[in-house]
Short mmCIF file of C-alpha atoms in Angstrom, two decimals:
data_model
loop_
_atom_site.label_atom_id
_atom_site.label_comp_id
_atom_site.label_asym_id
_atom_site.label_seq_id
_atom_site.Cartn_x
_atom_site.Cartn_y
_atom_site.Cartn_z
CA UNK A 1 153.13 179.34 -74.64
CA UNK A 2 154.02 176.18 -76.56
CA UNK A 3 157.28 175.84 -74.59
CA UNK A 4 155.40 176.21 -71.29
CA UNK A 5 152.92 173.57 -72.37
CA UNK A 6 155.71 171.18 -73.28
CA UNK A 7 157.43 171.84 -69.93
CA UNK A 8 154.23 171.22 -67.88
CA UNK A 9 153.43 168.13 -69.90
CA UNK A 10 156.89 166.75 -69.34
CA UNK A 11 156.67 167.41 -65.59
CA UNK A 12 153.28 165.62 -65.41
CA UNK A 13 154.68 162.69 -67.37
CA UNK A 14 157.73 162.66 -65.06
CA UNK A 15 155.49 162.53 -61.98
CA UNK A 16 153.34 159.75 -63.47
CA UNK A 17 156.35 157.63 -64.40
CA UNK A 18 157.88 158.22 -60.97
CA UNK A 19 154.68 157.16 -59.23
CA UNK A 20 154.46 154.10 -61.45
CA UNK A 21 158.02 153.17 -60.74
CA UNK A 22 157.38 153.66 -57.02
CA UNK A 23 154.39 151.28 -57.16
CA UNK A 24 156.55 148.82 -59.10
CA UNK A 25 159.06 148.78 -56.22
CA UNK A 26 156.45 148.76 -53.45
CA UNK A 27 156.60 144.95 -52.91
CA UNK A 28 160.34 145.32 -52.34
CA UNK A 29 160.17 148.24 -49.89
CA UNK A 30 161.44 146.25 -46.91
CA UNK A 31 164.60 144.77 -48.62
CA UNK A 32 165.35 148.19 -50.16
CA UNK A 33 165.02 149.94 -46.82
CA UNK A 34 167.23 147.43 -45.03
CA UNK A 35 169.79 147.53 -47.82
CA UNK A 36 170.08 151.30 -47.36
CA UNK A 37 170.24 150.88 -43.58
CA UNK A 38 172.95 148.18 -43.73
CA UNK A 39 174.94 150.28 -46.20
CA UNK A 40 174.77 153.27 -43.84
CA UNK A 41 175.75 151.27 -40.76
CA UNK A 42 178.72 149.55 -42.45
CA UNK A 43 179.76 152.58 -44.53
CA UNK A 44 182.76 153.36 -42.26
CA UNK A 45 184.04 149.87 -42.77
CA UNK A 46 183.63 150.10 -46.53
CA UNK A 47 185.42 153.49 -46.51
CA UNK A 48 188.25 151.93 -44.56
CA UNK A 49 188.73 149.28 -47.25
CA UNK A 50 188.54 151.92 -49.98
CA UNK A 51 191.35 153.98 -48.35
CA UNK A 52 193.61 150.90 -48.61
CA UNK A 53 192.42 149.79 -52.07
CA UNK A 54 191.04 152.90 -53.88
CA UNK A 55 191.12 151.22 -57.31
CA UNK A 56 189.34 148.10 -56.09
CA UNK A 57 185.80 149.31 -55.42
CA UNK A 58 184.20 145.93 -56.25
CA UNK A 59 186.55 144.11 -53.91
CA UNK A 60 186.03 146.61 -51.07
CA UNK A 61 182.26 146.32 -51.43
CA UNK A 62 182.49 142.51 -51.53
CA UNK A 63 184.69 142.37 -48.39
CA UNK A 64 182.29 144.66 -46.50
CA UNK A 65 179.32 142.65 -47.56
CA UNK A 66 180.98 139.39 -46.54
CA UNK A 67 181.77 140.70 -43.08
CA UNK A 68 178.22 141.96 -42.82
CA UNK A 69 176.91 138.45 -43.57
CA UNK A 70 179.31 136.85 -41.07
CA UNK A 71 178.67 139.29 -38.24
CA UNK A 72 174.86 139.90 -38.68
CA UNK A 73 173.07 137.60 -41.12
CA UNK A 74 174.42 134.17 -40.07
CA UNK A 75 173.96 134.68 -36.31
CA UNK A 76 170.39 135.91 -36.89
CA UNK A 77 169.60 132.84 -39.01
CA UNK A 78 171.06 130.55 -36.29
CA UNK A 79 169.06 132.25 -33.56
CA UNK A 80 165.93 132.11 -35.67
CA UNK A 81 166.35 128.41 -36.35
CA UNK A 82 166.91 127.66 -32.59
CA UNK A 83 163.89 129.81 -31.73
CA UNK A 84 161.61 127.81 -34.04
CA UNK A 85 162.96 124.49 -32.66
CA UNK A 86 162.41 125.51 -29.07
CA UNK A 87 158.97 126.88 -29.81
CA UNK A 88 157.97 123.69 -31.53
CA UNK A 89 159.32 121.55 -28.63
CA UNK A 90 157.44 123.71 -26.07
CA UNK A 91 154.18 123.34 -28.05
CA UNK A 92 154.58 119.52 -28.14
CA UNK A 93 155.01 119.49 -24.37
CA UNK A 94 151.78 121.49 -24.03
CA UNK A 95 150.03 119.25 -26.49
CA UNK A 96 151.05 116.04 -24.66
CA UNK A 97 150.15 117.53 -21.26
CA UNK A 98 153.75 117.37 -20.14
CA UNK A 99 153.09 121.10 -19.47
CA UNK A 100 149.51 121.53 -18.30
CA UNK A 101 148.74 125.14 -19.30
CA UNK A 102 145.21 125.13 -17.92
CA UNK A 103 146.39 123.85 -14.53
CA UNK A 104 149.14 126.44 -14.49
CA UNK A 105 146.76 129.27 -15.13
CA UNK A 106 144.39 127.94 -12.49
CA UNK A 107 147.25 127.91 -9.98
CA UNK A 108 147.93 131.55 -10.71
CA UNK A 109 144.29 132.42 -10.18
CA UNK A 110 144.15 130.57 -6.82
CA UNK A 111 147.39 132.23 -5.69
CA UNK A 112 146.09 135.77 -6.13
CA UNK A 113 142.44 135.88 -4.94
CA UNK A 114 142.49 139.69 -4.60
CA UNK A 115 143.44 139.98 -8.24
CA UNK A 116 140.47 137.78 -9.14
CA UNK A 117 138.17 140.07 -7.20
CA UNK A 118 139.70 143.11 -8.83
CA UNK A 119 139.16 141.68 -12.30
CA UNK A 120 135.57 140.70 -11.44
CA UNK A 121 134.97 144.28 -10.24
CA UNK A 122 136.15 145.50 -13.69
CA UNK A 123 133.77 143.12 -15.39
CA UNK A 124 136.51 140.92 -16.92
CA UNK A 125 135.75 137.25 -17.19
CA UNK A 126 138.90 135.43 -16.19
CA UNK A 127 137.68 132.08 -17.45
CA UNK A 128 137.09 133.55 -20.87
CA UNK A 129 140.43 135.31 -20.73
CA UNK A 130 142.12 132.01 -19.85
CA UNK A 131 140.47 130.27 -22.79
CA UNK A 132 141.59 132.96 -25.20
CA UNK A 133 145.15 132.81 -23.81
CA UNK A 134 145.26 129.05 -24.21
CA UNK A 135 143.80 129.30 -27.67
CA UNK A 136 146.37 131.84 -28.70
CA UNK A 137 149.28 129.78 -27.35
CA UNK A 138 148.01 126.63 -29.04
CA UNK A 139 147.48 128.51 -32.32
CA UNK A 140 150.98 129.89 -32.27
CA UNK A 141 152.48 126.54 -31.43
CA UNK A 142 150.35 124.87 -34.06
CA UNK A 143 151.64 127.27 -36.66
CA UNK A 144 155.25 126.42 -35.78
CA UNK A 145 154.72 122.69 -35.50
CA UNK A 146 152.09 121.81 -38.17
CA UNK A 147 152.04 124.39 -40.94
CA UNK A 148 155.18 123.21 -42.52
CA UNK A 149 154.11 124.23 -46.01
CA UNK A 150 153.21 127.75 -45.00
CA UNK A 151 156.41 128.06 -42.97
CA UNK A 152 158.39 126.85 -45.93
CA UNK A 153 156.76 129.42 -48.17
CA UNK A 154 157.47 132.19 -45.68
CA UNK A 155 161.06 130.94 -45.40
CA UNK A 156 161.37 131.03 -49.22
CA UNK A 157 160.03 134.56 -49.29
CA UNK A 158 162.40 135.52 -46.52
CA UNK A 159 165.46 134.20 -48.40
CA UNK A 160 164.35 135.91 -51.61
CA UNK A 161 164.04 139.25 -49.74
CA UNK A 162 167.37 138.59 -48.04
CA UNK A 163 169.06 137.88 -51.41
CA UNK A 164 167.62 141.04 -52.94
CA UNK A 165 168.76 143.06 -49.91
CA UNK A 166 172.31 141.73 -50.06
CA UNK A 167 172.47 142.23 -53.82
CA UNK A 168 171.38 145.90 -53.53
CA UNK A 169 173.66 146.40 -50.56
CA UNK A 170 176.67 145.45 -52.64
CA UNK A 171 175.93 148.17 -55.17
CA UNK A 172 175.15 150.70 -52.45
CA UNK A 173 178.60 149.99 -50.94
CA UNK A 174 180.20 150.32 -54.38
CA UNK A 175 178.26 153.28 -55.83
CA UNK A 176 176.69 154.86 -52.74
CA UNK A 177 178.49 158.19 -52.97
CA UNK A 178 177.69 158.58 -56.69
CA UNK A 179 174.03 157.79 -56.01
CA UNK A 180 173.85 160.40 -53.23
CA UNK A 181 175.39 163.06 -55.56
CA UNK A 182 172.89 162.10 -58.26
CA UNK A 183 170.00 162.34 -55.81
CA UNK A 184 171.11 165.79 -54.60
CA UNK A 185 171.32 167.04 -58.23
CA UNK A 186 167.93 165.56 -59.12
CA UNK A 187 165.81 166.73 -56.19
CA UNK A 188 164.44 170.27 -56.57
CA UNK A 189 164.60 171.13 -52.82
CA UNK A 190 167.87 172.99 -52.80
CA UNK A 191 171.24 171.37 -52.36
CA UNK A 192 171.86 172.53 -48.77
CA UNK A 193 168.48 171.34 -47.65
CA UNK A 194 168.91 168.04 -49.40
CA UNK A 195 172.29 167.47 -47.78
CA UNK A 196 170.83 168.29 -44.41
CA UNK A 197 167.92 165.93 -44.86
CA UNK A 198 170.09 163.09 -46.19
CA UNK A 199 172.46 163.62 -43.22
CA UNK A 200 169.47 163.43 -40.91
CA UNK A 201 168.28 160.24 -42.64
CA UNK A 202 171.74 158.64 -42.18
CA UNK A 203 172.08 159.84 -38.55
CA UNK A 204 168.63 158.67 -37.40
CA UNK A 205 168.86 155.37 -39.26
CA UNK A 206 172.20 154.49 -37.66
CA UNK A 207 171.06 155.60 -34.24
CA UNK A 208 167.69 153.82 -34.19
CA UNK A 209 168.92 150.53 -35.64
CA UNK A 210 172.17 150.30 -33.67
CA UNK A 211 170.62 151.64 -30.50
CA UNK A 212 167.50 149.51 -30.51
CA UNK A 213 169.40 146.42 -31.53
CA UNK A 214 171.94 146.85 -28.75
CA UNK A 215 169.05 147.25 -26.26
CA UNK A 216 167.18 144.27 -27.68
CA UNK A 217 170.20 141.96 -27.76
CA UNK A 218 171.22 143.00 -24.28
CA UNK A 219 167.78 142.51 -22.77
CA UNK A 220 167.30 139.22 -24.63
CA UNK A 221 170.63 137.86 -23.44
CA UNK A 222 169.99 138.92 -19.81
CA UNK A 223 166.42 137.55 -19.91
CA UNK A 224 167.45 134.26 -21.49
CA UNK A 225 170.39 133.90 -19.09
CA UNK A 226 168.29 134.39 -15.96
CA UNK A 227 165.72 131.91 -17.23
CA UNK A 228 168.53 129.39 -17.84
CA UNK A 229 170.04 130.04 -14.39
CA UNK A 230 166.65 129.53 -12.72
CA UNK A 231 166.11 126.41 -14.83
CA UNK A 232 162.94 127.70 -16.46
CA UNK A 233 161.79 125.97 -19.67
CA UNK A 234 162.77 127.41 -23.08
CA UNK A 235 165.36 130.03 -22.05
CA UNK A 236 166.42 130.67 -25.65
CA UNK A 237 162.82 130.93 -26.83
CA UNK A 238 161.87 133.39 -24.13
CA UNK A 239 165.13 135.29 -24.54
CA UNK A 240 164.37 135.86 -28.23
CA UNK A 241 160.78 136.87 -27.42
CA UNK A 242 162.08 139.35 -24.81
CA UNK A 243 164.54 140.75 -27.39
CA UNK A 244 161.72 141.30 -29.90
CA UNK A 245 159.42 142.81 -27.28
CA UNK A 246 162.14 145.14 -26.05
CA UNK A 247 161.71 147.07 -29.34
CA UNK A 248 158.68 148.51 -27.52
CA UNK A 249 160.07 151.20 -25.24
CA UNK A 250 159.26 151.22 -21.51
CA UNK A 251 157.28 147.91 -21.35
CA UNK A 252 158.98 145.44 -23.71
CA UNK A 253 160.63 142.52 -22.04
CA UNK A 254 158.58 143.03 -18.85
CA UNK A 255 155.65 141.36 -20.63
CA UNK A 256 157.53 138.06 -20.25
CA UNK A 257 159.63 138.13 -17.03
CA UNK A 258 156.95 139.79 -14.86
CA UNK A 259 154.19 137.18 -15.52
CA UNK A 260 156.88 134.46 -15.22
CA UNK A 261 157.77 135.74 -11.73
CA UNK A 262 154.09 135.86 -10.72
CA UNK A 263 153.72 132.21 -11.97
CA UNK A 264 156.67 131.14 -9.83
CA UNK A 265 155.05 132.76 -6.77
CA UNK A 266 151.78 130.99 -7.59
CA UNK A 267 153.31 127.50 -7.84
CA UNK A 268 155.09 127.95 -4.46
CA UNK A 269 158.59 128.82 -5.57
CA UNK A 270 159.13 132.23 -3.95
CA UNK A 271 162.93 132.11 -4.01
CA UNK A 272 163.18 131.82 -7.83
CA UNK A 273 160.28 134.30 -8.21
CA UNK A 274 162.03 136.89 -6.04
CA UNK A 275 165.29 136.49 -7.88
CA UNK A 276 163.52 136.89 -11.23
CA UNK A 277 161.54 139.90 -10.08
CA UNK A 278 164.56 141.68 -8.60
CA UNK A 279 166.71 140.85 -11.70
CA UNK A 280 163.92 142.06 -13.95
CA UNK A 281 163.45 145.43 -12.20
CA UNK A 282 167.11 146.08 -11.26
CA UNK A 283 168.91 144.80 -14.38
CA UNK A 284 166.69 144.12 -17.39
CA UNK A 285 164.59 147.27 -17.02
CA UNK A 286 167.61 149.35 -16.16
CA UNK A 287 169.08 148.48 -19.55
CA UNK A 288 166.03 149.98 -21.28
CA UNK A 289 165.87 153.06 -19.05
CA UNK A 290 169.60 153.84 -19.33
CA UNK A 291 170.79 152.59 -22.73
CA UNK A 292 167.86 153.55 -24.92
CA UNK A 293 167.86 157.30 -24.15
CA UNK A 294 171.63 157.40 -24.62
CA UNK A 295 171.82 155.29 -27.83
CA UNK A 296 168.56 156.38 -29.48
CA UNK A 297 167.22 159.60 -28.05
CA UNK A 298 170.54 161.43 -27.85
CA UNK A 299 171.79 160.51 -31.33
CA UNK A 300 168.48 161.07 -33.06
CA UNK A 301 167.98 164.33 -31.14
CA UNK A 302 164.34 163.35 -30.59
CA UNK A 303 162.54 163.75 -27.25
CA UNK A 304 161.86 160.43 -25.47
CA UNK A 305 158.04 160.72 -25.98
CA UNK A 306 158.52 161.17 -29.73
CA UNK A 307 160.78 158.09 -29.80
CA UNK A 308 158.13 156.09 -27.91
CA UNK A 309 155.16 157.07 -30.10
CA UNK A 310 157.00 156.88 -33.39
CA UNK A 311 158.42 153.44 -32.53
CA UNK A 312 155.08 152.01 -31.54
CA UNK A 313 153.37 153.67 -34.53
CA UNK A 314 156.08 152.36 -36.87
CA UNK A 315 155.69 148.80 -35.53
CA UNK A 316 151.93 148.96 -36.05
CA UNK A 317 152.28 150.31 -39.64
CA UNK A 318 155.34 148.54 -40.98
CA UNK A 319 155.76 145.43 -38.78
CA UNK A 320 159.18 144.58 -37.34
CA UNK A 321 160.92 147.13 -39.61
CA UNK A 322 158.85 149.89 -38.01
CA UNK A 323 161.15 150.25 -35.04
CA UNK A 324 163.58 152.00 -37.42
CA UNK A 325 161.13 153.51 -39.95
CA UNK A 326 158.93 155.15 -37.26
CA UNK A 327 161.64 157.33 -35.62
CA UNK A 328 163.12 158.05 -39.07
CA UNK A 329 159.80 159.49 -40.29
CA UNK A 330 159.45 161.46 -37.05
CA UNK A 331 162.92 162.90 -37.44
CA UNK A 332 162.37 163.88 -41.10
CA UNK A 333 158.99 165.40 -40.18
CA UNK A 334 160.70 167.59 -37.54
CA UNK A 335 163.59 168.39 -39.86
CA UNK A 336 161.21 169.63 -42.64
CA UNK A 337 159.30 171.81 -40.25
CA UNK A 338 162.49 173.23 -38.77
CA UNK A 339 163.69 174.20 -42.25
CA UNK A 340 160.29 175.72 -43.05
CA UNK A 341 160.17 177.69 -39.81
CA UNK A 342 163.73 178.93 -40.16
CA UNK A 343 163.74 179.86 -43.85
CA UNK A 344 160.15 180.83 -44.59
CA UNK A 345 158.93 182.20 -41.23
CA UNK A 346 162.31 183.43 -39.91
CA UNK A 347 161.48 181.69 -36.61
CA UNK A 348 164.09 180.20 -34.26
CA UNK A 349 164.20 176.47 -33.61
CA UNK A 350 161.46 176.34 -30.96
CA UNK A 351 162.06 172.69 -30.08
CA UNK A 352 165.74 173.15 -29.43
CA UNK A 353 165.14 176.31 -27.37
CA UNK A 354 162.50 174.50 -25.33
CA UNK A 355 164.88 171.59 -24.67
CA UNK A 356 167.59 174.03 -23.59
CA UNK A 357 165.16 175.76 -21.19
CA UNK A 358 164.15 172.39 -19.72
#
């Protein structure tokens, strides 16, 4: 009886300490997650270095981290810097009436009278919608151009998180295998189940991040390039925005190029508008429809509708990191239920069977 009491007390204390430690790390959830993700993605490279220098684990980890910074971090920082500069320049043009946003929106309204009637039929006040749109654009531009202190604070926070992520990534490269073995021994779920869940975590993380980033970069490059070819303002700015929006499956980049094409029609430039519309539907959208199911859906072994809802839900809950966290949670959810059905209910994998029948 006394031994049982001690055991239960220890387990309760263990849970309390674990929850407390989890709350302690909560502010660093994003850099910890991305450190794990980067370590998983670049693990093959780190393993390659280790095969050629098995006694130099620190050097292998440092080389892998250095290449990661050169290939990923520095280009992202350069693009982010250019994005802010172009956004600030565009805002100043709007502020000085070099670009008359109100006049441009009025041209669009006059060019599509049937659309105006349709919106009126739905009870939507286009004038109020125009004012809200202009207010939103001016607020976003004002944030980039005027709030230097807030932007500096956000930049400082970003670099602190980046430093923590890179610091942790180094140790994950160096000691990752030992940490995984320790985790398997510590968790009370059964070694085989834990290995399967960790494999699923690694598989889905690699697939979602690499797949979504390939789609985002491709759509951003294509969108920015066609804007540059058509001599539209801010091609880099809109290319980056299209890349970010492309993290939303199905709609994504179309939120930029489709209204831009309508605007070109409205201002009497049908040739550019037609080129942009055709390129958007035939090339930019095709990238999303073809590459995303191949790179994300196939490797995660998740149905397309689960990928869509988990991605959007992840973005709403976790911000930009949600495009990877959402599908990961969905995959772990399905993996847990598959284990439960197979081992506790002796049921076959209904999802897989259903996919095979389809």
